[in-house]
CSV table of C-alpha atoms in Angstrom, one decimal:
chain,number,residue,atom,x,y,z
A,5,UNK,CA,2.1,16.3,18.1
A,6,UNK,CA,3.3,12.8,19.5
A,7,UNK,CA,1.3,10.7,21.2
A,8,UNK,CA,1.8,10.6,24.9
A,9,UNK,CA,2.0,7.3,27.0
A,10,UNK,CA,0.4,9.0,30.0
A,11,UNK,CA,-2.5,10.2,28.4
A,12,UNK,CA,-2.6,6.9,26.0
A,13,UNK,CA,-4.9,4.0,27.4
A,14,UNK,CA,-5.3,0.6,26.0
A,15,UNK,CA,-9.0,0.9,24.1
A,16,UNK,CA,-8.3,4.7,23.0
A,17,UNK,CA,-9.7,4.5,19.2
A,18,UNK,CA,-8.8,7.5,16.7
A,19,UNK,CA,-11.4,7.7,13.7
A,20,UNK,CA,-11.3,9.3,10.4
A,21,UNK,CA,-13.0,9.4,6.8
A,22,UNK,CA,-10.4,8.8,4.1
A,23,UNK,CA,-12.6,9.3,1.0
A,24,UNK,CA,-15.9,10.1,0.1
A,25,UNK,CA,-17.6,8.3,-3.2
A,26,UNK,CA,-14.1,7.2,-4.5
A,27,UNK,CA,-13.7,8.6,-7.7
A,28,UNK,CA,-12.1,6.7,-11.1
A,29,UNK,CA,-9.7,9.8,-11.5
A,30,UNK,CA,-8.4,8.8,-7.8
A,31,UNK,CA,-7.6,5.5,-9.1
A,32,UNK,CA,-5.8,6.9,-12.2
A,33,UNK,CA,-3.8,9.2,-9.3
A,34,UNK,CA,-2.2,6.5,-8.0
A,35,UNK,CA,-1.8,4.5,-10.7
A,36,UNK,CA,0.3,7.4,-12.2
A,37,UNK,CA,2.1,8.2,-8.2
A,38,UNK,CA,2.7,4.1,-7.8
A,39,UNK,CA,4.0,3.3,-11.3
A,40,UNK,CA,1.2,0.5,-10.9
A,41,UNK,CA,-0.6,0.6,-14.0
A,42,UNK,CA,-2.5,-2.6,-13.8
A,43,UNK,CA,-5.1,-2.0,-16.1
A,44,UNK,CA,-7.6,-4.0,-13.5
A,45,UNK,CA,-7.6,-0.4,-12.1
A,46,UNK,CA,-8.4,2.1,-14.5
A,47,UNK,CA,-9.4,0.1,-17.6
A,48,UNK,CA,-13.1,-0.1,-17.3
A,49,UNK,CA,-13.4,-1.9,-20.4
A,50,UNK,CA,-10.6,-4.7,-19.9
A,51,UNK,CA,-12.0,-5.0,-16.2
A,52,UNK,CA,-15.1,-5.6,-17.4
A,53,UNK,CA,-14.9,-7.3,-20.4
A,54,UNK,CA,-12.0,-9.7,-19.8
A,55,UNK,CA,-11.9,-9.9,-16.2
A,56,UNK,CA,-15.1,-9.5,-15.1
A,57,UNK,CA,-15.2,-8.0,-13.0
A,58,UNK,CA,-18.6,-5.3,-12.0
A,59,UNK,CA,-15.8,-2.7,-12.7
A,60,UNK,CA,-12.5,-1.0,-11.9
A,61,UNK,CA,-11.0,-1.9,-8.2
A,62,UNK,CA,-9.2,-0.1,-6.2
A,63,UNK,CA,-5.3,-0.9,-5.7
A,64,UNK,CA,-4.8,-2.6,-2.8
A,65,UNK,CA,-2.1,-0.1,-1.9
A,66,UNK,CA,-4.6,3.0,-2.4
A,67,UNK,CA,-6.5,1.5,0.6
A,68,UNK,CA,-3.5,0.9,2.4
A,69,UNK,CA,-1.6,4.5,1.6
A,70,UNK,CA,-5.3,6.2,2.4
A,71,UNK,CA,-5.5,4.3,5.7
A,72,UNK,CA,-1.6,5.5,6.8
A,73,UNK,CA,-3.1,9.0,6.7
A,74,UNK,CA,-5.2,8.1,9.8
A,75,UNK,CA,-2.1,6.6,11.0
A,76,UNK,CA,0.3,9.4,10.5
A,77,UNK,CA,-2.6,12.2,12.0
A,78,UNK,CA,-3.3,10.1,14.7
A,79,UNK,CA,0.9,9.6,15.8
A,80,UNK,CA,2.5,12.2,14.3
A,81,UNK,CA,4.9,12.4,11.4
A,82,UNK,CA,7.8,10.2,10.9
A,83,UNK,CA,6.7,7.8,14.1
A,84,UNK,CA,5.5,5.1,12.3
A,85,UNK,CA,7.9,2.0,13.5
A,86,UNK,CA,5.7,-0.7,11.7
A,87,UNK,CA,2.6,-0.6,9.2
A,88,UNK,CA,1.0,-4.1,8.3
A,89,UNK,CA,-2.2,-5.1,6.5
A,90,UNK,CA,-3.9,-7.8,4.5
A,91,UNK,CA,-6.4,-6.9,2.5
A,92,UNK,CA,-9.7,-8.1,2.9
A,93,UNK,CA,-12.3,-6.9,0.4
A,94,UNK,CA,-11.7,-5.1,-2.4
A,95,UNK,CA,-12.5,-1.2,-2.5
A,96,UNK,CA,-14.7,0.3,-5.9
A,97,UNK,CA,-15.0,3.7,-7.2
A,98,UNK,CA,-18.0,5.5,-5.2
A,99,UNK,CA,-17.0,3.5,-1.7
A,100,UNK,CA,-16.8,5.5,1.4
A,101,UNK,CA,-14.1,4.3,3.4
A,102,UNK,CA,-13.4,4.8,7.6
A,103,UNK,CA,-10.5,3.8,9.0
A,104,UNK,CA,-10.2,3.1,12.7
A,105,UNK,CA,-6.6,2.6,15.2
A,106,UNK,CA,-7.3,1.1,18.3
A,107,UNK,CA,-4.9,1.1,21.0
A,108,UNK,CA,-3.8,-2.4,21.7
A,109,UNK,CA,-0.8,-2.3,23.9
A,110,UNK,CA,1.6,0.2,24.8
A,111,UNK,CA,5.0,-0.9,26.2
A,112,UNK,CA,9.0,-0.4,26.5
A,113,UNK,CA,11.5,-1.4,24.4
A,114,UNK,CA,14.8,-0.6,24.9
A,115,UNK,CA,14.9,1.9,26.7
A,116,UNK,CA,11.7,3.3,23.9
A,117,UNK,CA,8.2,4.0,24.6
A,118,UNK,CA,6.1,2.5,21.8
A,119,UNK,CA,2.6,2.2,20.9
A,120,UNK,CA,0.6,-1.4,19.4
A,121,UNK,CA,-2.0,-0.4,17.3
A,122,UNK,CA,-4.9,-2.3,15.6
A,123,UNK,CA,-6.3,-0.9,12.4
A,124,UNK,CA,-9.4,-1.1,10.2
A,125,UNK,CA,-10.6,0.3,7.5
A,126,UNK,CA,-14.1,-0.5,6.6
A,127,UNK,CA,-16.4,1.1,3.6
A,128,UNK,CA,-20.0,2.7,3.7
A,129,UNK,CA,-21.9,-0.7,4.2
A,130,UNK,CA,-19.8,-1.7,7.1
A,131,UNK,CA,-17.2,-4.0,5.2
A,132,UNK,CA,-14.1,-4.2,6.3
A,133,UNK,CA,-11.8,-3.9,3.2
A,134,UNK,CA,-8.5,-3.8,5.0
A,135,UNK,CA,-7.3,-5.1,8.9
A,136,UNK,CA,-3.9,-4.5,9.6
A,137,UNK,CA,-1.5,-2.9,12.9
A,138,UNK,CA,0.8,-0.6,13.6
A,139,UNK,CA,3.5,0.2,15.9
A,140,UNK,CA,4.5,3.6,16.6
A,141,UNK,CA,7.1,5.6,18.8
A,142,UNK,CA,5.2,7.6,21.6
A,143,UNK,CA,6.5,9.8,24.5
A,144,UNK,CA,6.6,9.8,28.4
B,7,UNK,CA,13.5,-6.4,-9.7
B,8,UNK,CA,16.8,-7.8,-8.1
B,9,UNK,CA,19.1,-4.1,-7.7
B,10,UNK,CA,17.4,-1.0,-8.6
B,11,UNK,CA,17.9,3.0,-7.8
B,12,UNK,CA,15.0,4.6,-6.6
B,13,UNK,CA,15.9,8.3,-5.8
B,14,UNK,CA,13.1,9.7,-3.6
B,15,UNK,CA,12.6,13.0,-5.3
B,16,UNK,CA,9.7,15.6,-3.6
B,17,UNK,CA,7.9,16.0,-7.3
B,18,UNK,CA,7.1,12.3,-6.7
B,19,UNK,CA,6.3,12.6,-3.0
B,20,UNK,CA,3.8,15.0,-3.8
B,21,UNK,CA,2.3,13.3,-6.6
B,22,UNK,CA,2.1,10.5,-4.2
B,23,UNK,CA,0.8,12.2,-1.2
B,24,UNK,CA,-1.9,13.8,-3.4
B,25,UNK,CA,-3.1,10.3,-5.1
B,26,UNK,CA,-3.6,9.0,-1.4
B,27,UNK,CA,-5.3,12.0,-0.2
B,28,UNK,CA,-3.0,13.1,2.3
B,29,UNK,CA,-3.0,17.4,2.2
B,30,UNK,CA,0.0,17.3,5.1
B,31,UNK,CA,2.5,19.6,4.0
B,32,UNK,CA,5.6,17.5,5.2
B,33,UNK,CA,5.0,15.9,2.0
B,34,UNK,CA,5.0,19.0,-0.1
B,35,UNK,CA,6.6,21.7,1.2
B,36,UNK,CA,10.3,21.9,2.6
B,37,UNK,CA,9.5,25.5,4.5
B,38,UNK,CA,6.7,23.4,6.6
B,39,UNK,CA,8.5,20.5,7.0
B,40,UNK,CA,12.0,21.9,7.9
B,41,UNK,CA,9.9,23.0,11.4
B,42,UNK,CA,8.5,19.7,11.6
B,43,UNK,CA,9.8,16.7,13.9
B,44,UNK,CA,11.2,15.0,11.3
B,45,UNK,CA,13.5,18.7,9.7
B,46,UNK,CA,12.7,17.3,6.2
B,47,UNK,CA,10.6,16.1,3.4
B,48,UNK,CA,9.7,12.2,4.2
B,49,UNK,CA,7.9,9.8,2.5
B,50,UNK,CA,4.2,8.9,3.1
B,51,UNK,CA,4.1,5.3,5.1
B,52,UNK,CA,3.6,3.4,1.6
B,53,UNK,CA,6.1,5.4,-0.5
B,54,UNK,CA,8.6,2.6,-1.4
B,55,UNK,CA,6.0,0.9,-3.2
B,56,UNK,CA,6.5,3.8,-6.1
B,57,UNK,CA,10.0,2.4,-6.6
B,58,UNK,CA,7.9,-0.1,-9.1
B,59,UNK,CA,8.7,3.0,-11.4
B,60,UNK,CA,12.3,3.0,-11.1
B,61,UNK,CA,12.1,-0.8,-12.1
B,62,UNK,CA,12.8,-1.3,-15.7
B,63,UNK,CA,11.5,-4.8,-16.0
B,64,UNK,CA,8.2,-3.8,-14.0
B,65,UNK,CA,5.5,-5.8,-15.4
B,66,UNK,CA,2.6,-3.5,-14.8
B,67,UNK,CA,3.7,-0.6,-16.8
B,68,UNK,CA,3.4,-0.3,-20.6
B,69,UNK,CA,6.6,-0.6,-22.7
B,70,UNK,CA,6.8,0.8,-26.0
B,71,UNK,CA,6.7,-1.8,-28.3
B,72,UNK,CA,5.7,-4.3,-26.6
B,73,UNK,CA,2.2,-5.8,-26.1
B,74,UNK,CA,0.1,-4.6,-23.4
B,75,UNK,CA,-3.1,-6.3,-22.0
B,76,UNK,CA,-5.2,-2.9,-21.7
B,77,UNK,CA,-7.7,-1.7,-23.9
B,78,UNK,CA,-7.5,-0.9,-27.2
B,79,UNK,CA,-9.4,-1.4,-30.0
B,80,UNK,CA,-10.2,-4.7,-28.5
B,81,UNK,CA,-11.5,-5.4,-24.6
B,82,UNK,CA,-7.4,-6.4,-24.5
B,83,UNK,CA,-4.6,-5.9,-26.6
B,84,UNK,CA,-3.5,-9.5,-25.8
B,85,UNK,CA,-5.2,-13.2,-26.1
B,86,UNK,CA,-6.4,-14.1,-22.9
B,87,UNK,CA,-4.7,-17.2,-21.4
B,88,UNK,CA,-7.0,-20.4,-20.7
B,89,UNK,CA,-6.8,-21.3,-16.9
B,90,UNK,CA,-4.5,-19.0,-15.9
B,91,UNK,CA,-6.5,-17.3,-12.7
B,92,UNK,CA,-9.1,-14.7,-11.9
B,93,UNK,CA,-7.0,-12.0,-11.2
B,94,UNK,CA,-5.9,-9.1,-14.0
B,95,UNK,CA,-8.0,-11.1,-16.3
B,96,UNK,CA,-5.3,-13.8,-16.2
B,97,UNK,CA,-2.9,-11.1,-18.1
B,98,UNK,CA,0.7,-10.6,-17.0
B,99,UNK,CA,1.0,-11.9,-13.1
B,100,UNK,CA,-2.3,-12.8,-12.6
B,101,UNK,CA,-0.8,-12.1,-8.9
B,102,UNK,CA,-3.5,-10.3,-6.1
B,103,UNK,CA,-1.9,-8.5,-3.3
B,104,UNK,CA,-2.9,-10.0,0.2
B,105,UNK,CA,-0.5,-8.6,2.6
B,106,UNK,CA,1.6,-5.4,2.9
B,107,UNK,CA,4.7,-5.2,5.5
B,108,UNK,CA,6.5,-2.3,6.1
B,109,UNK,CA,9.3,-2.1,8.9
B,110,UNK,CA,10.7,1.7,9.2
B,111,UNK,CA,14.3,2.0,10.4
B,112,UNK,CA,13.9,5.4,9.2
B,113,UNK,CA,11.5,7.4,6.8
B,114,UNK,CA,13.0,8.0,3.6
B,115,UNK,CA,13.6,11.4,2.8
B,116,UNK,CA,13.3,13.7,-0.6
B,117,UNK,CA,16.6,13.8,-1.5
B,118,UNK,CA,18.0,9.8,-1.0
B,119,UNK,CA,18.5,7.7,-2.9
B,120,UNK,CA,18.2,4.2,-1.9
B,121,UNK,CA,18.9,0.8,-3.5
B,122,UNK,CA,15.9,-1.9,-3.1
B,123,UNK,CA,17.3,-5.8,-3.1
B,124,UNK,CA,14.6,-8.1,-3.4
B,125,UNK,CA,14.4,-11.7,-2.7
B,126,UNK,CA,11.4,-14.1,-2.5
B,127,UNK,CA,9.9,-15.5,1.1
B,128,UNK,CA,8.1,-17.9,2.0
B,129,UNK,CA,5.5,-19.9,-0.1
B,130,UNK,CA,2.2,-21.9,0.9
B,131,UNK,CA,-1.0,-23.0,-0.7
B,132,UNK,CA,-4.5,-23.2,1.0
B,133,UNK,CA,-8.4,-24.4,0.2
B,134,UNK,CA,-10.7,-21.7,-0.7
B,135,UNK,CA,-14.6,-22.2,-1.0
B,136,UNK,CA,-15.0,-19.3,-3.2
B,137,UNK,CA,-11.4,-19.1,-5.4
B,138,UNK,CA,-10.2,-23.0,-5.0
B,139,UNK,CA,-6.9,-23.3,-4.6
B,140,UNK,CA,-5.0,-19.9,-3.1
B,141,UNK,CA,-1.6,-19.8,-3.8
B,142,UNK,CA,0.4,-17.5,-1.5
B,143,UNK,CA,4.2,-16.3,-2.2
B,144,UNK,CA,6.2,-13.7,-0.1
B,145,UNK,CA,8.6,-11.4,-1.7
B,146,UNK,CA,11.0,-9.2,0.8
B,147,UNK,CA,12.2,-6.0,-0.2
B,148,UNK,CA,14.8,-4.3,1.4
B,149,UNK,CA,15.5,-0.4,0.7
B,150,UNK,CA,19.0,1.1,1.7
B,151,UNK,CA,20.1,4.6,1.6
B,152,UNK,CA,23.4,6.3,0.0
B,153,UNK,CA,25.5,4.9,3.2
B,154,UNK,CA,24.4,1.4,2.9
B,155,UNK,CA,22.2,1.8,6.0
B,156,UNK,CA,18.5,-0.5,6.4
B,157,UNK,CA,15.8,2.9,5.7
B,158,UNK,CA,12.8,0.3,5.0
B,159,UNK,CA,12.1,-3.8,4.8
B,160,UNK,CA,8.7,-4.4,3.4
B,161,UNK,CA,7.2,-7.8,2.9
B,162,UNK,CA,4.4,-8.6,0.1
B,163,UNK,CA,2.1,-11.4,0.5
B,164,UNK,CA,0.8,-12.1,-3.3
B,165,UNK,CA,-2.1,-14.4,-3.9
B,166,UNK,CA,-2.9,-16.4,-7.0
B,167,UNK,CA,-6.2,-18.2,-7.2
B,168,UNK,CA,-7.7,-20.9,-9.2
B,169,UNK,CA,-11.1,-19.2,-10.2
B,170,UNK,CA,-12.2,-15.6,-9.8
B,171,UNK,CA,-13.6,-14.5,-6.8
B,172,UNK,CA,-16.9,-13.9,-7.2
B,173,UNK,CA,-18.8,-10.6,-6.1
B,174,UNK,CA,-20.8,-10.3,-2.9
């Protein structure tokens, strides 16, 4: 299922949904998974209340595990060489998030074929919440 | 965290794969994934983060006992600090995540166990419009398995700011 340098081109996007109207118990998931139970998260009384924010966020590293699945489909498991991101707007409970990898460079490196990725995951109004790359092992 | 265990165990790599929505079955089921490239049960790209639960001084987990800044009968179970940033409602670090590194030298696998070493990076500050002044600090991670050998070096980018950001 690896990606193939020979049928790869510089440009080549893969697309893919991540999650449709993000749900609270999502949020609770990962809290639980992570071990990060930042209340800022799941709390939707201290988030409001005392940080005040409109409600619970997302953790950034929800965004960026949901994004790697893109990743992982898109080059095929265990490939991943480097993942990267920053995060750039925070993700809420009912958000529909997309994540895109475009192919940025592919090149040779000792003796290894390996593939540049750009990635970005943007929600249902367009926003990107999260801009990162990836490099991945690829075949002839 | 400066030394701590963190066996990768496949209960957690499935309770981790599920929370991320990821249905492959390398992450679930050792049958599948003994036919897959990889022979084994790995660990999801952003795995090592869970080692937060092997930490016993993790700051974002309750301990018994102890105060916690959730909900309880009040909005927060502790005083709110004056000044002390936007972020987590200026409880505990007060830290947001900016950045996430991860360098693979391998994925980890259910069954290691690997040691993460942590050391802080760089540091900088910059002018915000909308937070004042952003704070950055890096903290490096480094996660080696039962031989000693570099599985994964991750890098975290923290950010604290002077006000809340507001809402667009």
């Amino acid at each position: 299922m690896a990606l193939k340098a020979s049928e790869l081109k510089t440009g080549d996007t893969c697309t893919q949904e991540l999650v449709k109207d993000l749900k609270r118990t999502q949020l609770v998931q990962y809290a639980g998974a992570s071990g990060d139970y930042n209340p800022i998260h799941t709390d939707e009384v201290f988030a409001t209340q005392v940080a005040r924010y409109p409600s619970v966020f997302a953790h950034g590293m929800l965004t960026m595990g949901m994004t790697a699945k893109m990743l992982t489909d898109y080059v095929g498991d265990g490939r991943l060489r480097k993942y990267g991101v920053r995060f750039t707007s925070q993700v809420w409970p009912g958000d529909t998030l997309t994540a895109t990898a475009t192919v940025e460079e592919i090149l040779q490196e000792e003796g290894e074929l390996l593939v540049n990725l750009s990635v970005v995951t943007v929600n249902q109004k367009d926003q990107e919440v999260l801009r990162g790359t990836a490099t991945a092992l690829i075949d002839d | 965290m400066s030394n701590i265990k963190f066996p990768v165990e496949a209960g957690h790599i499935m309770t981790f794969a599920r929370a991320v929505g990821d249905p492959n079955r390398i992450y679930s089921d050792a049958d599948y994934a003994a036919d897959t490239e990889p022979q084994a049960v790995i660990a999801p790209p952003t795995f090592v983060q869970a080692s937060a639960q092997f930490d016993p001084n993790y700051p974002l987990r309750p301990k018994i006992g102890e105060p916690w800044f959730g909900s309880g009968g009040k909005p927060s179970g502790i005083e709110r600090k004056k000044g002390s940033g936007g972020a987590g409602g200026g409880a505990s670090s007060g830290m947001l995540h900016a950045e996430q590194h991860f360098e693979y030298h391998r994925h980890p696998q259910a069954g290691d166990v690997l040691t993460a070493t942590n050391r802080p990076g760089k540091k900088w500050s910059k002018e915000s419009r909308r937070a004042g002044t952003l704070r950055f600090s890096e903290s490096i991670t480094e996660y080696r398995d039962q031989k000693g050998e570099l599985v994964v070096t991750a890098r975290m980018v923290g950010v604290v700011t002077e006000k809340t950001i507001e809402q667009k």
